[in-house]
Amino acid sequence: MRSIIPLALLFTTFNATYGIRLPFEVHTQTHSSHISRRSTNIGVKNIGNAQYIGNVTIGGVKARVLLDTGSSDLWANFPDTQPTSTDLGESLKLAYAVGAATGNAHAATVQIGDYSVDNQAFLLVANTSSFSTDIHAQGYDGLLGLGPNKGSVIYKKLDGHTGDTVLTHIFEQNTSANAYITFLLDRKNAPSEPFTGQLTISELVKGFENITSMPKLDVDKVNKLLSQDQHWQAITDQDVGIIGPDGNPIQVDSIVPSAPDGTYVAVFDSGFTFNQVPREVSDEIYGRVQGAVYDEKNEYWTIPCGQYLNISISFGGIQYPVHPLDTVDDNFNVHDASGNRVCIGAFQPITSAFSLLGHYDMILGMSFLRNAYTLLDFGSWADGASGEKPYIQLLSVTNSAKARQDFVTARFGGVDTINDPKWALLPPSQMQHSPISSEEKKKAYEEKILSRWPYILVGCLVGLLLIVGCCIWRFCCSAKARARRAKKNKKASQLFATEPESTAYLPLESPYRQLAGQSQSQLSLNNQHHGASHNHS
């Protein structure tokens, strides 16, 4: 993502939200990790509906950190007082959807809420000049990843358990508690906002306990060979996954090979300000709005701020309405070419965060998560194979009727003109389509190949086996044929060897030759006999 949104555009981390192994007393090379546990309810500060901040203390120095379910590492930059920490001798780079944080791995005592973890590994970022904005002016000093160990770059870089995540240490210290986190994100400038933002660890926010009765959405698994790309992701309901502004389902083919027909695979990531959806979905939501213009530079739709759009997303048989103040965002003081104030379409075409491996279709960021109290249960990711499968539960906190009234109050000063013809959607035949860049076309082509590499690999192996099998079969057939011919020839030769020699072609013998063959002595005797007879006569 690019553009004006401080968090989503700069540090919308997407480095593997995997499951997490919890509760644990860690040991570094020099110290043993110690953690104390008292309370788990952590206040969350909302800055302009663009970023949600929690306070942590690292090495005795307070740091404001973005709370991100899409990554697992802790990093911070301290412009003034430096924390008391130990350099672990490893330089690291944490790459995000946009930008990267670089520095050295350190260990220090980290406090979050009433939790305290000794010798917690984190990335100390010494220089922020490479960032596109002044993060401290934006209201934060670093980022706290709320994902699992397997998604942690620091964990992979350091030996043993030295690099375990903050949540790993907290959960493993208290194995009797369920390994889950919940978060509730508030909405600025909404007339009837009834709550403040909160993050909890293994506890529920008071008044929202009913979330445990909501459907358990199984976490959609990616290919095990690429488990580091596992995110908190679930499959929408079939054929009704996204209901558009005209009340009809938005039907777009999923890029995830294993996704059932008529569904989308959605990632829940608090690191994104705006939702990232397939371009066709974004066009279906905003392309029929009168006066809508697609901003090619910033890659989002701009629309008149008075446009009321009713969108909902379905999971587990339940529709979760999106507040119209979230669908048509007025938090960033955007103006069109004529200087008129316009709003941003918060369902943004997915570009920089597009999944080349085809693991997900869309990312539901803050503009959706404000509409649902969210529970992420790590299950077997924390407890091993014996645990329950990881799952997600969502409790809707947006009432459609109240949301409409909020919109009328905020955008029309309390006078409902939503039904004015100027707000009517254009017919489908007049729908605008946002342009697709050559880079996006290239990514789509690459995705079709890369996302199906297991199937291509299996197909190649099957093809290779068939070729080898055919070669072996032909060889065997040839060998058998040669053996049959040899056997036949052998029988024939044996037949000719045992038969008597034929007389058909021997020369005929004359009787004179047979007479000539008599012995000379017998002829002589005959002569003598005849002679004797003559004398006697």
PDB file of C-alpha atoms in Angstrom, residues 241-455:
ATOM      1  CA  GLY A 241     -19.534 -13.533   1.551  1.00  0.00           C
ATOM      2  CA  ILE A 242     -19.777  -9.841   0.640  1.00  0.00           C
ATOM      3  CA  ILE A 243     -23.110  -8.080   0.231  1.00  0.00           C
ATOM      4  CA  GLY A 244     -22.736  -4.993  -1.939  1.00  0.00           C
ATOM      5  CA  PRO A 245     -24.432  -1.577  -1.721  1.00  0.00           C
ATOM      6  CA  ASP A 246     -27.327  -2.720  -3.939  1.00  0.00           C
ATOM      7  CA  GLY A 247     -28.122  -5.569  -1.547  1.00  0.00           C
ATOM      8  CA  ASN A 248     -26.784  -8.270  -3.845  1.00  0.00           C
ATOM      9  CA  PRO A 249     -23.799 -10.561  -3.234  1.00  0.00           C
ATOM     10  CA  ILE A 250     -20.551  -9.580  -4.924  1.00  0.00           C
ATOM     11  CA  GLN A 251     -19.317 -12.613  -6.837  1.00  0.00           C
ATOM     12  CA  VAL A 252     -15.606 -12.776  -7.670  1.00  0.00           C
ATOM     13  CA  ASP A 253     -13.529 -15.926  -8.079  1.00  0.00           C
ATOM     14  CA  SER A 254     -11.098 -16.621  -5.240  1.00  0.00           C
ATOM     15  CA  ILE A 255      -7.391 -16.856  -6.059  1.00  0.00           C
ATOM     16  CA  VAL A 256      -6.907 -19.448  -3.299  1.00  0.00           C
ATOM     17  CA  PRO A 257      -6.825 -22.871  -5.006  1.00  0.00           C
ATOM     18  CA  SER A 258      -8.338 -24.692  -2.025  1.00  0.00           C
ATOM     19  CA  ALA A 259     -11.150 -22.190  -1.348  1.00  0.00           C
ATOM     20  CA  PRO A 260     -14.661 -23.508  -2.008  1.00  0.00           C
ATOM     21  CA  ASP A 261     -16.464 -21.929  -4.950  1.00  0.00           C
ATOM     22  CA  GLY A 262     -18.262 -18.726  -4.055  1.00  0.00           C
ATOM     23  CA  THR A 263     -16.086 -17.889  -1.027  1.00  0.00           C
ATOM     24  CA  TYR A 264     -13.239 -15.549  -0.125  1.00  0.00           C
ATOM     25  CA  VAL A 265     -10.309 -16.143   2.208  1.00  0.00           C
ATOM     26  CA  ALA A 266     -10.008 -13.111   4.483  1.00  0.00           C
ATOM     27  CA  VAL A 267      -7.095 -12.155   6.750  1.00  0.00           C
ATOM     28  CA  PHE A 268      -7.798 -10.201   9.949  1.00  0.00           C
ATOM     29  CA  ASP A 269      -4.960  -7.728  10.357  1.00  0.00           C
ATOM     30  CA  SER A 270      -5.036  -4.724  12.689  1.00  0.00           C
ATOM     31  CA  GLY A 271      -1.957  -3.361  10.922  1.00  0.00           C
ATOM     32  CA  PHE A 272      -3.977  -2.134   7.928  1.00  0.00           C
ATOM     33  CA  THR A 273      -5.998   1.060   8.052  1.00  0.00           C
ATOM     34  CA  PHE A 274      -8.090   0.194   4.998  1.00  0.00           C
ATOM     35  CA  ASN A 275      -9.479  -3.136   3.843  1.00  0.00           C
ATOM     36  CA  GLN A 276      -7.577  -4.680   0.944  1.00  0.00           C
ATOM     37  CA  VAL A 277      -9.935  -6.465  -1.460  1.00  0.00           C
ATOM     38  CA  PRO A 278      -9.858  -7.800  -5.027  1.00  0.00           C
ATOM     39  CA  ARG A 279     -10.087  -4.930  -7.528  1.00  0.00           C
ATOM     40  CA  GLU A 280     -13.402  -6.244  -8.862  1.00  0.00           C
ATOM     41  CA  VAL A 281     -14.894  -6.064  -5.354  1.00  0.00           C
ATOM     42  CA  SER A 282     -13.732  -2.475  -4.863  1.00  0.00           C
ATOM     43  CA  ASP A 283     -15.211  -1.541  -8.239  1.00  0.00           C
ATOM     44  CA  GLU A 284     -18.524  -3.203  -7.372  1.00  0.00           C
ATOM     45  CA  ILE A 285     -18.756  -1.136  -4.174  1.00  0.00           C
ATOM     46  CA  TYR A 286     -17.715   2.282  -5.524  1.00  0.00           C
ATOM     47  CA  GLY A 287     -17.872   2.091  -9.333  1.00  0.00           C
ATOM     48  CA  ARG A 288     -21.614   2.877  -9.452  1.00  0.00           C
ATOM     49  CA  VAL A 289     -21.405   5.923  -7.207  1.00  0.00           C
ATOM     50  CA  GLN A 290     -22.196   9.207  -8.965  1.00  0.00           C
ATOM     51  CA  GLY A 291     -19.077  11.368  -8.975  1.00  0.00           C
ATOM     52  CA  ALA A 292     -16.714   8.539  -7.994  1.00  0.00           C
ATOM     53  CA  VAL A 293     -13.148   8.942  -9.261  1.00  0.00           C
ATOM     54  CA  TYR A 294     -10.372   6.380  -9.026  1.00  0.00           C
ATOM     55  CA  ASP A 295      -7.080   7.874  -7.813  1.00  0.00           C
ATOM     56  CA  GLU A 296      -4.405   5.938  -9.706  1.00  0.00           C
ATOM     57  CA  LYS A 297      -1.548   7.446  -7.712  1.00  0.00           C
ATOM     58  CA  ASN A 298      -2.887   6.471  -4.303  1.00  0.00           C
ATOM     59  CA  GLU A 299      -4.807   3.427  -5.580  1.00  0.00           C
ATOM     60  CA  TYR A 300      -8.185   4.080  -4.018  1.00  0.00           C
ATOM     61  CA  TRP A 301     -11.593   5.421  -4.978  1.00  0.00           C
ATOM     62  CA  THR A 302     -12.597   8.951  -3.974  1.00  0.00           C
ATOM     63  CA  ILE A 303     -16.334   9.586  -3.639  1.00  0.00           C
ATOM     64  CA  PRO A 304     -18.646  12.317  -2.350  1.00  0.00           C
ATOM     65  CA  CYS A 305     -18.718  12.213   1.444  1.00  0.00           C
ATOM     66  CA  GLY A 306     -22.531  12.183   1.522  1.00  0.00           C
ATOM     67  CA  GLN A 307     -22.711   8.813  -0.239  1.00  0.00           C
ATOM     68  CA  TYR A 308     -24.369   6.285   2.059  1.00  0.00           C
ATOM     69  CA  LEU A 309     -23.269   2.705   1.300  1.00  0.00           C
ATOM     70  CA  ASN A 310     -24.466  -0.320   3.218  1.00  0.00           C
ATOM     71  CA  ILE A 311     -21.950  -3.204   3.078  1.00  0.00           C
ATOM     72  CA  SER A 312     -21.793  -6.422   5.084  1.00  0.00           C
ATOM     73  CA  ILE A 313     -19.481  -9.443   5.234  1.00  0.00           C
ATOM     74  CA  SER A 314     -20.658 -12.900   6.313  1.00  0.00           C
ATOM     75  CA  PHE A 315     -18.815 -15.476   8.423  1.00  0.00           C
ATOM     76  CA  GLY A 316     -20.235 -18.561  10.094  1.00  0.00           C
ATOM     77  CA  GLY A 317     -23.771 -17.787   8.943  1.00  0.00           C
ATOM     78  CA  ILE A 318     -23.771 -14.301  10.499  1.00  0.00           C
ATOM     79  CA  GLN A 319     -23.695 -11.012   8.619  1.00  0.00           C
ATOM     80  CA  TYR A 320     -21.370  -8.353  10.003  1.00  0.00           C
ATOM     81  CA  PRO A 321     -22.475  -4.906   8.798  1.00  0.00           C
ATOM     82  CA  VAL A 322     -19.760  -2.339   8.133  1.00  0.00           C
ATOM     83  CA  HIS A 323     -20.523   1.123   9.486  1.00  0.00           C
ATOM     84  CA  PRO A 324     -21.100   3.558   6.567  1.00  0.00           C
ATOM     85  CA  LEU A 325     -18.654   5.975   8.236  1.00  0.00           C
ATOM     86  CA  ASP A 326     -16.035   3.240   7.798  1.00  0.00           C
ATOM     87  CA  THR A 327     -17.006   2.395   4.219  1.00  0.00           C
ATOM     88  CA  VAL A 328     -16.810   6.056   3.136  1.00  0.00           C
ATOM     89  CA  ASP A 329     -13.850   7.408   5.098  1.00  0.00           C
ATOM     90  CA  ASP A 330     -13.544  11.108   5.951  1.00  0.00           C
ATOM     91  CA  ASN A 331     -10.499  11.028   8.231  1.00  0.00           C
ATOM     92  CA  PHE A 332      -7.731  12.254   5.912  1.00  0.00           C
ATOM     93  CA  ASN A 333      -8.789  15.659   4.572  1.00  0.00           C
ATOM     94  CA  VAL A 334      -8.679  14.665   0.907  1.00  0.00           C
ATOM     95  CA  HIS A 335      -9.698  17.063  -1.889  1.00  0.00           C
ATOM     96  CA  ASP A 336     -10.375  16.514  -5.572  1.00  0.00           C
ATOM     97  CA  ALA A 337      -8.849  18.408  -8.495  1.00  0.00           C
ATOM     98  CA  SER A 338     -11.379  21.224  -8.027  1.00  0.00           C
ATOM     99  CA  GLY A 339     -10.547  21.622  -4.360  1.00  0.00           C
ATOM    100  CA  ASN A 340     -13.737  20.001  -3.129  1.00  0.00           C
ATOM    101  CA  ARG A 341     -13.496  17.757  -0.102  1.00  0.00           C
ATOM    102  CA  VAL A 342     -14.015  14.088  -0.939  1.00  0.00           C
ATOM    103  CA  CYS A 343     -13.887  10.836   0.998  1.00  0.00           C
ATOM    104  CA  ILE A 344     -11.863   7.675   0.490  1.00  0.00           C
ATOM    105  CA  GLY A 345     -13.369   4.323  -0.341  1.00  0.00           C
ATOM    106  CA  ALA A 346     -12.083   2.156   2.515  1.00  0.00           C
ATOM    107  CA  PHE A 347     -12.362  -1.053   0.493  1.00  0.00           C
ATOM    108  CA  GLN A 348      -9.135  -0.477  -1.402  1.00  0.00           C
ATOM    109  CA  PRO A 349      -7.946  -2.624  -4.348  1.00  0.00           C
ATOM    110  CA  ILE A 350      -5.273  -4.977  -3.053  1.00  0.00           C
ATOM    111  CA  THR A 351      -1.939  -4.183  -4.696  1.00  0.00           C
ATOM    112  CA  SER A 352       1.253  -4.181  -2.601  1.00  0.00           C
ATOM    113  CA  ALA A 353      -0.158  -6.776  -0.201  1.00  0.00           C
ATOM    114  CA  PHE A 354      -1.410  -9.044  -2.994  1.00  0.00           C
ATOM    115  CA  SER A 355      -0.661 -12.683  -2.201  1.00  0.00           C
ATOM    116  CA  LEU A 356       1.612 -14.019  -4.935  1.00  0.00           C
ATOM    117  CA  LEU A 357       1.296 -17.465  -3.382  1.00  0.00           C
ATOM    118  CA  GLY A 358      -2.496 -17.317  -3.435  1.00  0.00           C
ATOM    119  CA  HIS A 359      -2.920 -17.672   0.333  1.00  0.00           C
ATOM    120  CA  TYR A 360      -5.733 -15.126   0.747  1.00  0.00           C
ATOM    121  CA  ASP A 361      -8.070 -12.903  -1.252  1.00  0.00           C
ATOM    122  CA  MET A 362      -8.475  -9.931   1.022  1.00  0.00           C
ATOM    123  CA  ILE A 363      -7.269  -8.296   4.223  1.00  0.00           C
ATOM    124  CA  LEU A 364      -9.789  -6.916   6.682  1.00  0.00           C
ATOM    125  CA  GLY A 365      -8.110  -4.049   8.495  1.00  0.00           C
ATOM    126  CA  MET A 366      -9.198  -1.457  11.024  1.00  0.00           C
ATOM    127  CA  SER A 367     -12.131  -0.184   8.945  1.00  0.00           C
ATOM    128  CA  PHE A 368     -13.724  -3.621   9.303  1.00  0.00           C
ATOM    129  CA  LEU A 369     -12.376  -4.588  12.720  1.00  0.00           C
ATOM    130  CA  ARG A 370     -14.023  -1.534  14.304  1.00  0.00           C
ATOM    131  CA  ASN A 371     -17.289  -3.311  13.570  1.00  0.00           C
ATOM    132  CA  ALA A 372     -16.568  -6.540  15.456  1.00  0.00           C
ATOM    133  CA  TYR A 373     -15.162  -7.383  18.846  1.00  0.00           C
ATOM    134  CA  THR A 374     -12.526  -9.961  17.900  1.00  0.00           C
ATOM    135  CA  LEU A 375     -11.190 -13.019  19.708  1.00  0.00           C
ATOM    136  CA  LEU A 376      -8.146 -14.877  18.385  1.00  0.00           C
ATOM    137  CA  ASP A 377      -7.622 -18.246  20.037  1.00  0.00           C
ATOM    138  CA  PHE A 378      -4.238 -19.877  19.410  1.00  0.00           C
ATOM    139  CA  GLY A 379      -5.402 -23.386  20.314  1.00  0.00           C
ATOM    140  CA  SER A 380      -2.911 -26.018  19.182  1.00  0.00           C
ATOM    141  CA  TRP A 381      -0.497 -23.291  18.108  1.00  0.00           C
ATOM    142  CA  ALA A 382      -0.061 -22.722  21.821  1.00  0.00           C
ATOM    143  CA  ASP A 383      -0.820 -26.112  23.331  1.00  0.00           C
ATOM    144  CA  GLY A 384       0.638 -28.409  20.718  1.00  0.00           C
ATOM    145  CA  ALA A 385      -1.125 -31.102  18.723  1.00  0.00           C
ATOM    146  CA  SER A 386      -3.386 -32.008  21.655  1.00  0.00           C
ATOM    147  CA  GLY A 387      -4.985 -28.565  21.710  1.00  0.00           C
ATOM    148  CA  GLU A 388      -8.044 -27.352  19.863  1.00  0.00           C
ATOM    149  CA  LYS A 389      -7.539 -25.993  16.386  1.00  0.00           C
ATOM    150  CA  PRO A 390      -6.878 -22.237  16.268  1.00  0.00           C
ATOM    151  CA  TYR A 391     -10.054 -20.264  15.672  1.00  0.00           C
ATOM    152  CA  ILE A 392     -11.517 -16.781  15.405  1.00  0.00           C
ATOM    153  CA  GLN A 393     -14.715 -15.438  16.935  1.00  0.00           C
ATOM    154  CA  LEU A 394     -16.420 -12.185  15.955  1.00  0.00           C
ATOM    155  CA  LEU A 395     -19.141 -10.310  17.830  1.00  0.00           C
ATOM    156  CA  SER A 396     -20.809  -7.568  15.801  1.00  0.00           C
ATOM    157  CA  VAL A 397     -20.845  -4.184  17.530  1.00  0.00           C
ATOM    158  CA  THR A 398     -22.518  -2.269  14.677  1.00  0.00           C
ATOM    159  CA  ASN A 399     -26.278  -1.867  14.584  1.00  0.00           C
ATOM    160  CA  SER A 400     -27.349  -0.990  11.039  1.00  0.00           C
ATOM    161  CA  ALA A 401     -30.171   1.342  12.073  1.00  0.00           C
ATOM    162  CA  LYS A 402     -28.014   3.255  14.550  1.00  0.00           C
ATOM    163  CA  ALA A 403     -25.167   3.340  12.033  1.00  0.00           C
ATOM    164  CA  ARG A 404     -27.455   4.988   9.475  1.00  0.00           C
ATOM    165  CA  GLN A 405     -28.472   7.603  12.011  1.00  0.00           C
ATOM    166  CA  ASP A 406     -24.816   8.204  12.879  1.00  0.00           C
ATOM    167  CA  PHE A 407     -24.119   8.797   9.189  1.00  0.00           C
ATOM    168  CA  VAL A 408     -27.008  11.246   8.830  1.00  0.00           C
ATOM    169  CA  THR A 409     -25.847  13.147  11.906  1.00  0.00           C
ATOM    170  CA  ALA A 410     -22.173  13.254  10.887  1.00  0.00           C
ATOM    171  CA  ARG A 411     -22.585  13.937   7.145  1.00  0.00           C
ATOM    172  CA  PHE A 412     -25.934  15.747   6.835  1.00  0.00           C
ATOM    173  CA  GLY A 413     -26.195  17.526  10.169  1.00  0.00           C
ATOM    174  CA  GLY A 414     -29.115  15.348  11.189  1.00  0.00           C
ATOM    175  CA  VAL A 415     -31.252  15.910   8.067  1.00  0.00           C
ATOM    176  CA  ASP A 416     -31.739  12.607   6.264  1.00  0.00           C
ATOM    177  CA  THR A 417     -31.271  13.138   2.516  1.00  0.00           C
ATOM    178  CA  ILE A 418     -29.917   9.665   1.793  1.00  0.00           C
ATOM    179  CA  ASN A 419     -32.803   8.992  -0.605  1.00  0.00           C
ATOM    180  CA  ASP A 420     -32.086  12.057  -2.739  1.00  0.00           C
ATOM    181  CA  PRO A 421     -31.671  11.008  -6.413  1.00  0.00           C
ATOM    182  CA  LYS A 422     -28.095  12.351  -6.469  1.00  0.00           C
ATOM    183  CA  TRP A 423     -27.112   9.544  -4.101  1.00  0.00           C
ATOM    184  CA  ALA A 424     -28.762   6.798  -6.145  1.00  0.00           C
ATOM    185  CA  LEU A 425     -26.434   4.172  -7.559  1.00  0.00           C
ATOM    186  CA  LEU A 426     -25.882   4.152 -11.290  1.00  0.00           C
ATOM    187  CA  PRO A 427     -27.190   1.141 -13.223  1.00  0.00           C
ATOM    188  CA  PRO A 428     -24.717  -1.767 -13.556  1.00  0.00           C
ATOM    189  CA  SER A 429     -24.209  -0.961 -17.244  1.00  0.00           C
ATOM    190  CA  GLN A 430     -22.722   2.415 -16.252  1.00  0.00           C
ATOM    191  CA  MET A 431     -20.400   1.078 -13.584  1.00  0.00           C
ATOM    192  CA  GLN A 432     -16.841   2.396 -13.761  1.00  0.00           C
ATOM    193  CA  HIS A 433     -13.873   0.028 -13.626  1.00  0.00           C
ATOM    194  CA  SER A 434     -10.563   1.056 -12.132  1.00  0.00           C
ATOM    195  CA  PRO A 435      -7.539   0.551 -14.415  1.00  0.00           C
ATOM    196  CA  ILE A 436      -5.234  -2.402 -13.870  1.00  0.00           C
ATOM    197  CA  SER A 437      -1.537  -1.589 -14.035  1.00  0.00           C
ATOM    198  CA  SER A 438       0.957  -3.716 -15.939  1.00  0.00           C
ATOM    199  CA  GLU A 439       2.621  -4.567 -12.631  1.00  0.00           C
ATOM    200  CA  GLU A 440      -0.680  -5.829 -11.270  1.00  0.00           C
ATOM    201  CA  LYS A 441      -1.248  -7.942 -14.368  1.00  0.00           C
ATOM    202  CA  LYS A 442       2.215  -9.400 -13.923  1.00  0.00           C
ATOM    203  CA  LYS A 443       1.481 -10.254 -10.278  1.00  0.00           C
ATOM    204  CA  ALA A 444      -1.807 -11.889 -11.229  1.00  0.00           C
ATOM    205  CA  TYR A 445      -0.013 -14.039 -13.806  1.00  0.00           C
ATOM    206  CA  GLU A 446       2.730 -14.982 -11.331  1.00  0.00           C
ATOM    207  CA  GLU A 447       0.124 -15.825  -8.715  1.00  0.00           C
ATOM    208  CA  LYS A 448      -1.601 -18.280 -11.025  1.00  0.00           C
ATOM    209  CA  ILE A 449       1.675 -20.161 -11.301  1.00  0.00           C
ATOM    210  CA  LEU A 450       3.079 -19.780  -7.791  1.00  0.00           C
ATOM    211  CA  SER A 451      -0.173 -20.430  -5.955  1.00  0.00           C
ATOM    212  CA  ARG A 452      -0.545 -23.706  -7.763  1.00  0.00           C
ATOM    213  CA  TRP A 453       3.039 -24.879  -7.472  1.00  0.00           C
ATOM    214  CA  PRO A 454       2.115 -27.884  -5.289  1.00  0.00           C
ATOM    215  CA  TYR A 455      -0.336 -29.010  -7.937  1.00  0.00           C
TER     216      TYR A 455
END
